[in-house]
Coordinates of C-alpha atoms in Angstrom, one line a residue:
X1 CA 1.4 13.9 14.0
X2 CA 3.0 13.0 10.4
X3 CA 0.5 10.5 7.6
X4 CA 0.5 7.1 6.6
X5 CA 0.0 6.4 3.1
X6 CA -0.7 3.4 1.5
X7 CA 0.9 1.9 -1.8
X8 CA -0.6 -0.8 -4.1
X9 CA -1.1 -2.3 -7.0
X10 CA -4.5 -3.6 -8.2
X11 CA -6.5 -4.7 -10.8
X12 CA -10.1 -3.3 -12.0
X13 CA -11.5 -6.1 -10.4
X14 CA -9.1 -4.9 -7.0
X15 CA -7.0 -8.2 -7.0
X16 CA -3.7 -6.9 -5.2
X17 CA -2.0 -10.0 -4.1
X18 CA 1.6 -11.1 -5.7
X19 CA 1.8 -8.4 -8.3
X20 CA 5.5 -8.4 -8.1
X21 CA 6.5 -12.2 -8.9
X22 CA 5.1 -15.0 -9.0
X23 CA 6.8 -15.9 -5.7
X24 CA 5.5 -13.4 -3.8
X25 CA 2.3 -15.0 -2.3
X26 CA 1.5 -17.7 -4.5
X27 CA -1.5 -19.6 -1.8
X28 CA -4.5 -20.1 -4.3
X29 CA -3.3 -17.8 -7.0
X30 CA -2.0 -18.7 -10.5
X31 CA -1.3 -14.7 -11.5
X32 CA 1.7 -14.1 -9.4
X33 CA 3.7 -11.3 -11.3
X34 CA 0.7 -10.0 -13.1
X35 CA 1.9 -6.6 -13.1
X36 CA 5.2 -6.8 -15.0
X37 CA 4.0 -6.9 -18.6
X38 CA 2.6 -3.7 -17.9
X39 CA 5.3 -1.5 -16.2
X40 CA 5.6 1.5 -18.3
X41 CA 7.9 4.5 -17.7
X42 CA 5.4 6.6 -16.3
X43 CA 3.8 4.6 -14.1
X44 CA 7.3 3.7 -12.9
X45 CA 8.4 7.7 -12.2
X46 CA 4.8 8.0 -10.4
X47 CA 6.1 5.5 -8.0
X48 CA 9.4 6.8 -7.4
X49 CA 7.2 10.4 -6.7
X50 CA 5.1 8.7 -4.3
X51 CA 8.0 7.2 -2.2
X52 CA 9.7 10.6 -2.3
X53 CA 9.5 12.1 0.8
X54 CA 8.9 9.1 2.6
X55 CA 10.9 8.8 6.7
X56 CA 10.0 5.1 7.8
X57 CA 8.2 2.4 6.1
X58 CA 5.7 0.7 7.5
X59 CA 5.6 -3.7 6.3
X60 CA 4.2 -6.7 6.6
X61 CA 6.1 -9.7 7.1
X62 CA 5.8 -10.9 3.7
X63 CA 6.8 -7.6 1.9
X64 CA 9.5 -7.0 4.4
X65 CA 11.3 -10.5 3.9
X66 CA 11.1 -9.8 0.2
X67 CA 12.7 -5.9 0.1
X68 CA 15.4 -7.1 3.2
X69 CA 16.9 -9.6 0.4
X70 CA 16.8 -7.0 -2.4
X71 CA 17.0 -3.6 -1.3
X72 CA 20.6 -4.0 0.5
X73 CA 21.6 -5.5 -2.5
X74 CA 20.9 -2.6 -5.1
X75 CA 22.4 1.2 -5.2
X76 CA 19.6 3.5 -6.7
X77 CA 17.7 6.1 -5.2
X78 CA 15.1 3.5 -4.0
X79 CA 17.9 1.6 -2.1
X80 CA 19.5 4.6 -0.3
X81 CA 16.0 5.9 0.8
X82 CA 14.6 2.9 2.0
X83 CA 18.5 1.7 3.4
X84 CA 18.8 4.3 5.6
X85 CA 14.8 5.1 6.9
X86 CA 13.4 3.1 9.9
X87 CA 11.4 0.3 8.4
X88 CA 8.6 -1.0 11.2
X89 CA 7.4 -4.5 10.4
X90 CA 4.4 -6.1 11.9
X91 CA 4.2 -10.1 12.6
X92 CA 2.3 -12.4 14.8
X93 CA 5.7 -14.5 14.6
X94 CA 9.2 -13.4 16.2
X95 CA 10.9 -13.2 12.8
X96 CA 14.4 -12.6 11.9
X97 CA 15.2 -9.0 10.9
X98 CA 18.8 -8.3 9.5
X99 CA 17.7 -5.2 7.3
X100 CA 19.5 -2.2 9.2
X101 CA 17.2 -0.4 11.0
X102 CA 14.3 -2.8 11.3
X103 CA 11.6 -3.1 14.1
X104 CA 9.2 -5.4 15.3
X105 CA 5.7 -3.8 16.2
X106 CA 4.7 -5.3 19.5
X107 CA 1.0 -7.3 20.8
X108 CA -0.5 -3.8 20.5
X109 CA -0.5 -3.0 16.7
X110 CA -3.2 -0.5 16.2
X111 CA -1.2 1.3 19.3
X112 CA 2.3 0.8 17.5
X113 CA 1.1 2.3 14.3
X114 CA -0.6 5.6 15.9
X115 CA 3.0 6.1 17.8
X116 CA 4.5 5.0 14.2
X117 CA 2.5 7.8 12.8
X118 CA 3.2 10.8 15.5
X119 CA 7.0 10.0 15.1
X120 CA 7.8 10.7 11.5
X121 CA 6.5 13.0 8.9
X122 CA 5.8 10.3 6.0
X123 CA 4.9 6.8 6.5
X124 CA 5.0 4.7 3.5
X125 CA 3.3 1.4 3.7
X126 CA 4.0 -0.7 0.3
X127 CA 1.9 -3.7 -0.5
X128 CA 1.4 -5.9 2.8
X129 CA -2.4 -6.6 2.3
X130 CA -3.1 -8.2 5.6
X131 CA -1.3 -5.2 6.8
X132 CA -3.8 -2.8 5.2
X133 CA -6.6 -4.8 6.5
X134 CA -6.1 -3.2 9.8
X135 CA -5.0 0.3 8.5
X136 CA -8.7 0.2 6.6
X137 CA -10.4 -0.9 9.6
X138 CA -9.0 1.2 11.9
X139 CA -8.9 4.0 9.8
X140 CA -5.2 4.6 10.4
X141 CA -4.1 5.8 6.8
X142 CA -4.1 9.3 5.7
X143 CA -3.6 8.5 1.5
X144 CA -3.8 5.9 -0.6
X145 CA -2.6 5.2 -3.8
X146 CA -4.0 2.9 -6.1
X147 CA -2.1 1.8 -9.6
X148 CA -5.1 0.2 -11.4
X149 CA -4.0 -1.9 -14.2
X150 CA -6.0 -2.8 -17.2
X151 CA -7.3 -6.7 -16.8
X152 CA -9.6 -8.8 -14.3
X153 CA -8.5 -11.8 -12.4
X154 CA -11.6 -13.6 -11.0
X155 CA -9.2 -14.3 -8.0
X156 CA -6.9 -13.6 -5.4
X157 CA -6.9 -11.7 -2.2
X158 CA -8.3 -8.1 -2.5
X159 CA -7.3 -4.4 -1.8
X160 CA -10.4 -3.9 -0.4
X161 CA -11.0 -7.4 2.2
X162 CA -12.0 -8.7 5.5
X163 CA -10.9 -5.3 7.0
X164 CA -13.1 -2.7 4.4
X165 CA -15.3 -0.5 6.8
X166 CA -17.3 2.2 5.8
X167 CA -15.4 5.4 4.8
X168 CA -15.2 8.7 2.7
X169 CA -12.4 9.1 0.9
X170 CA -11.6 12.3 -1.8
X171 CA -9.6 12.4 -4.9
X172 CA -6.7 14.5 -4.2
X173 CA -5.2 15.1 -8.2
X174 CA -6.7 14.1 -10.9
X175 CA -5.8 10.5 -12.3
X176 CA -2.9 10.2 -14.2
X177 CA -2.6 7.4 -17.1
X178 CA 0.1 5.4 -18.4
X179 CA 0.9 4.3 -21.8
X180 CA -0.1 0.7 -20.9
X181 CA -3.5 1.7 -19.2
X182 CA -3.1 1.7 -15.7
X183 CA -4.1 4.2 -13.9
X184 CA -3.0 6.1 -11.0
X185 CA -5.5 7.2 -8.1
X186 CA -4.8 9.2 -5.0
X187 CA -7.2 9.5 -2.8
X188 CA -7.2 11.3 1.4
X189 CA -9.1 9.8 4.0
X190 CA -12.5 12.1 5.0
X191 CA -14.3 12.0 8.0
X192 CA -17.9 10.5 8.6
X193 CA -19.3 6.8 6.7
X194 CA -20.5 7.8 2.8
X195 CA -24.6 9.1 3.0
X196 CA -26.8 7.6 0.9
X197 CA -30.2 9.3 -0.7
X198 CA -32.9 8.3 -3.5
X199 CA -32.4 8.8 -7.2
X200 CA -35.9 10.1 -7.5
X201 CA -35.1 12.9 -5.5
X202 CA -31.4 13.9 -7.1
X203 CA -33.0 14.0 -10.8
X204 CA -36.8 16.1 -9.0
X205 CA -34.0 18.9 -7.6

């Protein structure tokens, strides 16, 4: 069995909506493209390294449409990788899938997700906040990569939205900060749910 790895860009208040451009997801959101002024070489290299071993992409419909319009017309390392591997799309509708190697997932989304993880070594999810909520709820992910940017927006769709359930995660490597203050965090999903305790007991130990 392989892994499902989620790649997300977020603010300090954990907004993950429309980081790349105003047109990504403009619904009730005035800050589309908030990530662009904060990009630097460090973050770019981290994103590249995170996607290195990807052998399948798992995308929501909106992210798929953005990628399908862009990557087939590029010729860099990312394009070579993304254009050559299978793309799986989660959508409630019947979208056209013009990008070569694309497959729409069926009505049994959870079952299909488990099958994808069984068939591939390294499945990467980029953005796709609605799909991420299903992955969080079902605990159908193995790693979570967060690029936390030093801004607060106060509005927008959250990374941990309606799909968040009690979960334990482990920091897999030391945090890395870029020159503009963006911090890269890599977590792995652990078993069980968070424990509770009493601070008085801790202080008295």
